[in-house]
Coordinates of C-alpha atoms and ligand atoms in Angstrom, one line a residue:
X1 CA 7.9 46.9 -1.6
X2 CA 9.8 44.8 1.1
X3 CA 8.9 46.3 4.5
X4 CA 11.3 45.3 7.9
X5 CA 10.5 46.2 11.6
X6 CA 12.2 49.2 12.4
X7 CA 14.4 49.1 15.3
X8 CA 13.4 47.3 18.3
X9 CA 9.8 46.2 18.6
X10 CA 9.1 48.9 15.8
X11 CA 6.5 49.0 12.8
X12 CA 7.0 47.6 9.9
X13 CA 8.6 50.0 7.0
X14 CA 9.5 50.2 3.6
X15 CA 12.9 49.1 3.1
X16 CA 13.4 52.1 0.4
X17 CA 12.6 55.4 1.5
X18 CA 12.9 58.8 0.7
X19 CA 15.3 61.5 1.1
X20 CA 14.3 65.3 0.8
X21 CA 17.7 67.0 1.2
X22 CA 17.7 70.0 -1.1
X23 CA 13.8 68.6 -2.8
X24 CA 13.5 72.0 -2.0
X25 CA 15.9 73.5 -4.4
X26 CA 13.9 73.2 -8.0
X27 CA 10.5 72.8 -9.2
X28 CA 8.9 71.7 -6.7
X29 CA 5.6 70.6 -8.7
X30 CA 7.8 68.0 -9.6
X31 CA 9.2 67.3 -6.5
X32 CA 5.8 66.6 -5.0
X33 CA 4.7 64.6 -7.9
X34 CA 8.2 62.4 -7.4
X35 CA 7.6 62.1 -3.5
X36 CA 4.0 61.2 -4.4
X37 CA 5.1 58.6 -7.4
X38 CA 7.1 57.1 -4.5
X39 CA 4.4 57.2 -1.9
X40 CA 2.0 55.3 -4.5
X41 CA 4.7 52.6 -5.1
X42 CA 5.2 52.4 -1.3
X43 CA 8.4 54.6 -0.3
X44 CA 6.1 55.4 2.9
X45 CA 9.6 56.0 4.4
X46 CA 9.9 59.7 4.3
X47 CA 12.8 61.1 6.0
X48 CA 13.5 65.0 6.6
X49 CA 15.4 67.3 8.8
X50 CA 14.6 70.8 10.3
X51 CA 18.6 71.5 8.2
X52 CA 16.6 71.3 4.6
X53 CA 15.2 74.5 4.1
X54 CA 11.9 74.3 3.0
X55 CA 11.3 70.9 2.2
X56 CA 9.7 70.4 5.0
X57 CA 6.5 72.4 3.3
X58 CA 7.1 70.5 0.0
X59 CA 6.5 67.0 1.8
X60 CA 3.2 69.0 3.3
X61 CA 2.0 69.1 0.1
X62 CA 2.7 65.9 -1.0
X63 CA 1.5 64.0 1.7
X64 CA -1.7 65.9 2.4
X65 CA -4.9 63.1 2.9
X66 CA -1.7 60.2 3.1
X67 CA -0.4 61.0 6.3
X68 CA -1.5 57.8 8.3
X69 CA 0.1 55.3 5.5
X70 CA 3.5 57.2 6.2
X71 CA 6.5 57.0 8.2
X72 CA 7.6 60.2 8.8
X73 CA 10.8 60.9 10.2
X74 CA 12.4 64.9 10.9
X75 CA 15.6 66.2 12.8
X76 CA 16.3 68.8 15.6
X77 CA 19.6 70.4 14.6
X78 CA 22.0 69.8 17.8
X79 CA 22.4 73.6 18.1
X80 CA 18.6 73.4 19.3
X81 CA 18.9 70.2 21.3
X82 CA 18.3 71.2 24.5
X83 CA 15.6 69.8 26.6
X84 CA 13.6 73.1 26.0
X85 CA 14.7 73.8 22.1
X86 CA 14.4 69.7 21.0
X87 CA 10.6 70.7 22.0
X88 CA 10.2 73.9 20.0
X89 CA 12.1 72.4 16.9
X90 CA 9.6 69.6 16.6
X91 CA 6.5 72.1 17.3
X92 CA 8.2 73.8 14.4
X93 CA 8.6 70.8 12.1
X94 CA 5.3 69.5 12.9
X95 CA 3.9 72.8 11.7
X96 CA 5.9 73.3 8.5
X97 CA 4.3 69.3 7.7
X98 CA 1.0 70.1 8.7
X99 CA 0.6 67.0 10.7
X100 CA 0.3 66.3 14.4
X101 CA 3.2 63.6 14.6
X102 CA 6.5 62.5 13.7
X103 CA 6.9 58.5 13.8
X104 CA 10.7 58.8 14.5
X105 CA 12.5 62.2 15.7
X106 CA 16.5 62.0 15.1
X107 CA 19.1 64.5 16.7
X108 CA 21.0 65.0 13.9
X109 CA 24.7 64.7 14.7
X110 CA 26.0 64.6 18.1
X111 CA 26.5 68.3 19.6
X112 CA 27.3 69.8 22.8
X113 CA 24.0 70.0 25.0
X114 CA 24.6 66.5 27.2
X115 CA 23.0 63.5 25.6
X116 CA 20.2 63.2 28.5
X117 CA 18.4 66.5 28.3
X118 CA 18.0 66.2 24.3
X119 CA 16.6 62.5 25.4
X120 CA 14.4 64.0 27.9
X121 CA 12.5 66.0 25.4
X122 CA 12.5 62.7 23.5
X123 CA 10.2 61.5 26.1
X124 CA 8.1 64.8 26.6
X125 CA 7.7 64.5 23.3
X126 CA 6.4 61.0 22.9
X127 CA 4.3 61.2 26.4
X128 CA 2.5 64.1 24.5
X129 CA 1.8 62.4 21.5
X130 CA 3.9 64.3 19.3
X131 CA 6.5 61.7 18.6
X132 CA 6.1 57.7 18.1
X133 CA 10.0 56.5 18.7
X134 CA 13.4 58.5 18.5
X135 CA 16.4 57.8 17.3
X136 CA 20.0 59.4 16.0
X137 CA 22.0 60.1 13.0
X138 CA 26.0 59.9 12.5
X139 CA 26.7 58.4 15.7
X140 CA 30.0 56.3 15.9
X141 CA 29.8 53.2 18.5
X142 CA 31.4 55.4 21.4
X143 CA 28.4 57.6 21.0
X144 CA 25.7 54.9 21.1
X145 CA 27.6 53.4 23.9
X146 CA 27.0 56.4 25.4
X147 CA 23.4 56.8 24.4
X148 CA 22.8 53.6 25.7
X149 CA 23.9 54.3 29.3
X150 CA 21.8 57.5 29.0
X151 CA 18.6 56.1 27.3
X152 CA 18.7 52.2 28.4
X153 CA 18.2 49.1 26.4
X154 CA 15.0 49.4 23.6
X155 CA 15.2 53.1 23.7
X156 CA 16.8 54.4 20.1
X157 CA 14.8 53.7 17.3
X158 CA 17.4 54.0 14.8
X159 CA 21.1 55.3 13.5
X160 CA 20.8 57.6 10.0
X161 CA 24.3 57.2 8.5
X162 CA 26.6 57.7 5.9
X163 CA 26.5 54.7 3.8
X164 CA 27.2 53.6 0.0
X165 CA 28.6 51.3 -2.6
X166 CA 32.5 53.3 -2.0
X167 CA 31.6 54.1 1.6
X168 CA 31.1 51.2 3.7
X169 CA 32.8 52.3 6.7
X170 CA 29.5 51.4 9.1
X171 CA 30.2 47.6 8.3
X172 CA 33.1 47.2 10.6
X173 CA 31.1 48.2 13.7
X174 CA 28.1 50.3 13.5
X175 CA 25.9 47.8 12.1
X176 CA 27.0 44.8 14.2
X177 CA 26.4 47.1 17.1
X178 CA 22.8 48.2 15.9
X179 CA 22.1 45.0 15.1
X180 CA 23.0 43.4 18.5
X181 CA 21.0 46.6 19.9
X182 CA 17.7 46.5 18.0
X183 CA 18.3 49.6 16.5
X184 CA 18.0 50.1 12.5
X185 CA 20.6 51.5 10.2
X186 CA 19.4 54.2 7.7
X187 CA 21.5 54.7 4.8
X188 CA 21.9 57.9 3.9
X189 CA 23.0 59.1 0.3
X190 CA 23.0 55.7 -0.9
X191 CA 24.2 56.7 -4.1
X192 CA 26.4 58.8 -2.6
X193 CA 25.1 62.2 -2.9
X194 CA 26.4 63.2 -6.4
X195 CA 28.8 60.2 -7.0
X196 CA 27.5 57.0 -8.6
X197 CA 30.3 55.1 -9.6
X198 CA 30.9 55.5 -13.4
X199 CA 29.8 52.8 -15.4
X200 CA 33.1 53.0 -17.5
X201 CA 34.8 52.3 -14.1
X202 CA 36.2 48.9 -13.4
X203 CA 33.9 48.0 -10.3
X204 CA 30.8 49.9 -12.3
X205 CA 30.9 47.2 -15.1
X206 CA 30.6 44.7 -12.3
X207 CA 27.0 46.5 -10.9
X208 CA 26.3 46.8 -14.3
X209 CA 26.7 43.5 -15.2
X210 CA 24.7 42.0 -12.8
X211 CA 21.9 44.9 -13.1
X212 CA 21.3 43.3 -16.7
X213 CA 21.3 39.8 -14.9
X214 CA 18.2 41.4 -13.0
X215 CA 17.2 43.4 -15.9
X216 CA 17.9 46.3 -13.5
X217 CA 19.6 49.5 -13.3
X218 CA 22.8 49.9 -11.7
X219 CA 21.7 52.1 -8.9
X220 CA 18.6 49.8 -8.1
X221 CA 21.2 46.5 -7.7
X222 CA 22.7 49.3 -5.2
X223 CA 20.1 49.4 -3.1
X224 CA 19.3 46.0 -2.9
X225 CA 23.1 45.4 -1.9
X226 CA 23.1 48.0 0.9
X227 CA 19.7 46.8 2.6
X228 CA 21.0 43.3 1.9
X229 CA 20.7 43.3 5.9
X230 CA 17.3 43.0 7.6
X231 CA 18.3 45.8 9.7
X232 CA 19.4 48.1 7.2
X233 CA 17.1 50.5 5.5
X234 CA 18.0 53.0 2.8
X235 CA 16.5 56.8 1.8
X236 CA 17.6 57.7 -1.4
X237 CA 16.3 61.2 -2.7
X238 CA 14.6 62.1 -5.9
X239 CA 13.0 64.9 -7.3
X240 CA 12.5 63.4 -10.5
X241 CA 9.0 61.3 -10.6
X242 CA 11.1 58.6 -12.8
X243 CA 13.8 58.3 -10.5
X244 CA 11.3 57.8 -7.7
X245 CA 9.9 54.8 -9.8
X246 CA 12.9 53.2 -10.5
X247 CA 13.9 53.4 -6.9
X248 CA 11.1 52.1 -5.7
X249 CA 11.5 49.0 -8.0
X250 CA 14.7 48.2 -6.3
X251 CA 12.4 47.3 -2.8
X252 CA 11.8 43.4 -4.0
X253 CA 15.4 42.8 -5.5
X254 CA 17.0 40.4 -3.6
X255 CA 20.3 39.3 -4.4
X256 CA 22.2 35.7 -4.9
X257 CA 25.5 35.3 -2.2
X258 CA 27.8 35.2 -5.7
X259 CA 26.7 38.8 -6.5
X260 CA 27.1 40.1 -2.9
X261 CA 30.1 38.5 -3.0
X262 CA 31.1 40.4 -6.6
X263 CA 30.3 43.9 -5.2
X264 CA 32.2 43.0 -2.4
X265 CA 35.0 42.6 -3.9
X266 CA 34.6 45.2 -6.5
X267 CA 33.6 48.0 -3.8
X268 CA 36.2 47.3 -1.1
X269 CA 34.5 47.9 2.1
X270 CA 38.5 48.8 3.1
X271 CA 40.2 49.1 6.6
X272 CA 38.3 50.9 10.0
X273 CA 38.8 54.4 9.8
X274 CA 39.3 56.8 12.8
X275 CA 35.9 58.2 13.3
X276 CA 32.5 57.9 11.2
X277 CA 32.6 59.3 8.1
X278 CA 29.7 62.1 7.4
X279 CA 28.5 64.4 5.0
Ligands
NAP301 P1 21.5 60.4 -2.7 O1 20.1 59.9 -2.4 O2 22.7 59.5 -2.5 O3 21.5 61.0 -4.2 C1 20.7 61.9 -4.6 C2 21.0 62.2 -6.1 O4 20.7 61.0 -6.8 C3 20.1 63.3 -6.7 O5 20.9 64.0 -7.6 C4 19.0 62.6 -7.5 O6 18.6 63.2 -8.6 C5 19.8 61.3 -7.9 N1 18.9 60.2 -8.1 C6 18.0 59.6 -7.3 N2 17.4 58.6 -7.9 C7 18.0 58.4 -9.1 C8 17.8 57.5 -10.2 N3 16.9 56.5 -10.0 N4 18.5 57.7 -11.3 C9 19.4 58.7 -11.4 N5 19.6 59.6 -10.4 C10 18.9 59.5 -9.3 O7 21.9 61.7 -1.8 P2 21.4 62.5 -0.6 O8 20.2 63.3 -0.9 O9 22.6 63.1 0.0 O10 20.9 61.3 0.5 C11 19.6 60.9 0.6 C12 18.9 61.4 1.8 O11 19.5 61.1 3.0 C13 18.9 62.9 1.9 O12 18.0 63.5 0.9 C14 18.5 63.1 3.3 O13 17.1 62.9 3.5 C15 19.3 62.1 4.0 N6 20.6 62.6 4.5 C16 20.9 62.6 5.8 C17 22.1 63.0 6.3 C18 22.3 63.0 7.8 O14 23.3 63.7 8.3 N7 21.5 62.4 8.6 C19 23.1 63.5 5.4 C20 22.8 63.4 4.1 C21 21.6 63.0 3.6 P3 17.1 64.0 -8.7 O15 17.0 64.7 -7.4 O16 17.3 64.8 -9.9 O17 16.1 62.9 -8.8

């Protein structure tokens, strides 16, 4: 498994990840034994969020005796991000993991307690230990132009956003900006949620054509093309031990220009919307 430095004079991290989003939801014996298959083939990238229910407790039990070969990333909800809630929402998280710290702490979406009190928890937070870096999720240039001014140069550890094969929105600006910044990009639902392009579809029998160059599956030639960027990470989600395998697999695919170039074409990245497109 590839691993990149994350953000700005960060560790090193797997490129793949994991997502938990709703790992809650069905059996989770085999949700731990998927996040654990991907732990073993080196998904140490494991990103949560206060939001998903109980899977906080599910990655508890996965990771129990692991915890120092992980990455561990959770969210306060911006409801709670207020310099005195952004502290009890990662007491809380830290509890429901059963560890003593996050390696990157996100606010999840931008809400309406002002940008430097949720970053001055950020610092309580990592003075006490609890915390290694910080970062932010669905923020739009104007927001991490903002950030910036609050937090300073060096400062966010990364941007989680919206970003697949028919969503490419955070090409135009987002990731030129990270990039310049020394923040990472985290793709989330890089197979976009519940919508893998159909292999009967036009631009699927392009992915599928050079997944069988590779000897690959479709969504693994996805997730080499979105982390085709050495600042670009990406957390798909499995619950499925399989899935977690063949995801993992898709770390130490790299990718000739031709194909980039074939997907490029085939998934239009399309014209700058208004806003940043989130789930
Ligand atoms: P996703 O990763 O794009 O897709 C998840 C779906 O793909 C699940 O149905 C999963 O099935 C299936 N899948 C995974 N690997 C597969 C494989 N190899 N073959 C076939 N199917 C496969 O969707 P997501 O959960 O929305 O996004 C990933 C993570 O990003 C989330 O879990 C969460 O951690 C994060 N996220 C963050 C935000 C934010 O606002 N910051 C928003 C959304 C998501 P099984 O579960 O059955 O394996």
């Amino acid at each position: 498994m590839k691993q990149q430095t994350f953000g700005h004079g960060g560790p090193k991290v797997s490129v793949i990840g994991q997502g938990t989003w709703y790992i809650d939801r069905g059996n989770r014996k085999l949700a731990v034994e998927a996040l654990r298959r991907g732990i073993d083939l080196g998904m140490t990238h494991i990103d949560t969020a206060e939001m998903y229910g109980d899977a906080e407790l599910v990655i508890a039990e996965a990771i129990e005796g692991r915890r120092d070969d992980l990455f561990l990333v959770s969210k306060v909800l911006p409801g709670n991000a207020s310099r005195r809630g952004t502290i009890a929402a990662c007491e809380r998280s830290l509890k429901r993991l059963k560890t003593d710290r996050l390696d990157c702490y996100l606010l999840h979406w931008r809400g309406s307690y002002p940008l430097g009190d949720t970053v001055a928890a950020f610092d309580e937070l990592k003075r006490a230990g609890k915390i290694r870096s910080w970062g932010v999720s669905n923020f739009d240039t104007d927001d991490l132009d903002e950030m910036l001014e609050v937090a300073g140069e060096d400062s966010i550890a990364c941007n989680q956003v919206l970003y697949h094969l028919r969503q490419r929105a955070i090409e135009h600006a987002v990731i030129p900006w990270c990039a310049q910044h020394g923040v990472a990009v985290v793709a989330y639902s890089p197979f976009g949620h519940d919508d893998f392009p159909s292999p009967r579809s036009d631009a699927g029998k392009v992915l599928q054509k050079i997944a069988e160059a590779h000897k690959a599956t479709p969504r693994q030639i996805a997730l080499a093309f979105l982390t085709r960027e050495a600042t670009v990470f990406a957390i798909p989600k499995a619950s499925a031990a399989e899935h977690a395998t063949e995801n993992a697999a898709a770390g130490d695919l790299v990718l000739e220009s031709g194909e980039i170039a074939a997907l490029d074409t085939a998934f239009r990245r399309g014209a700058r919307s208004q806003g940043l497109p989130m789930l």
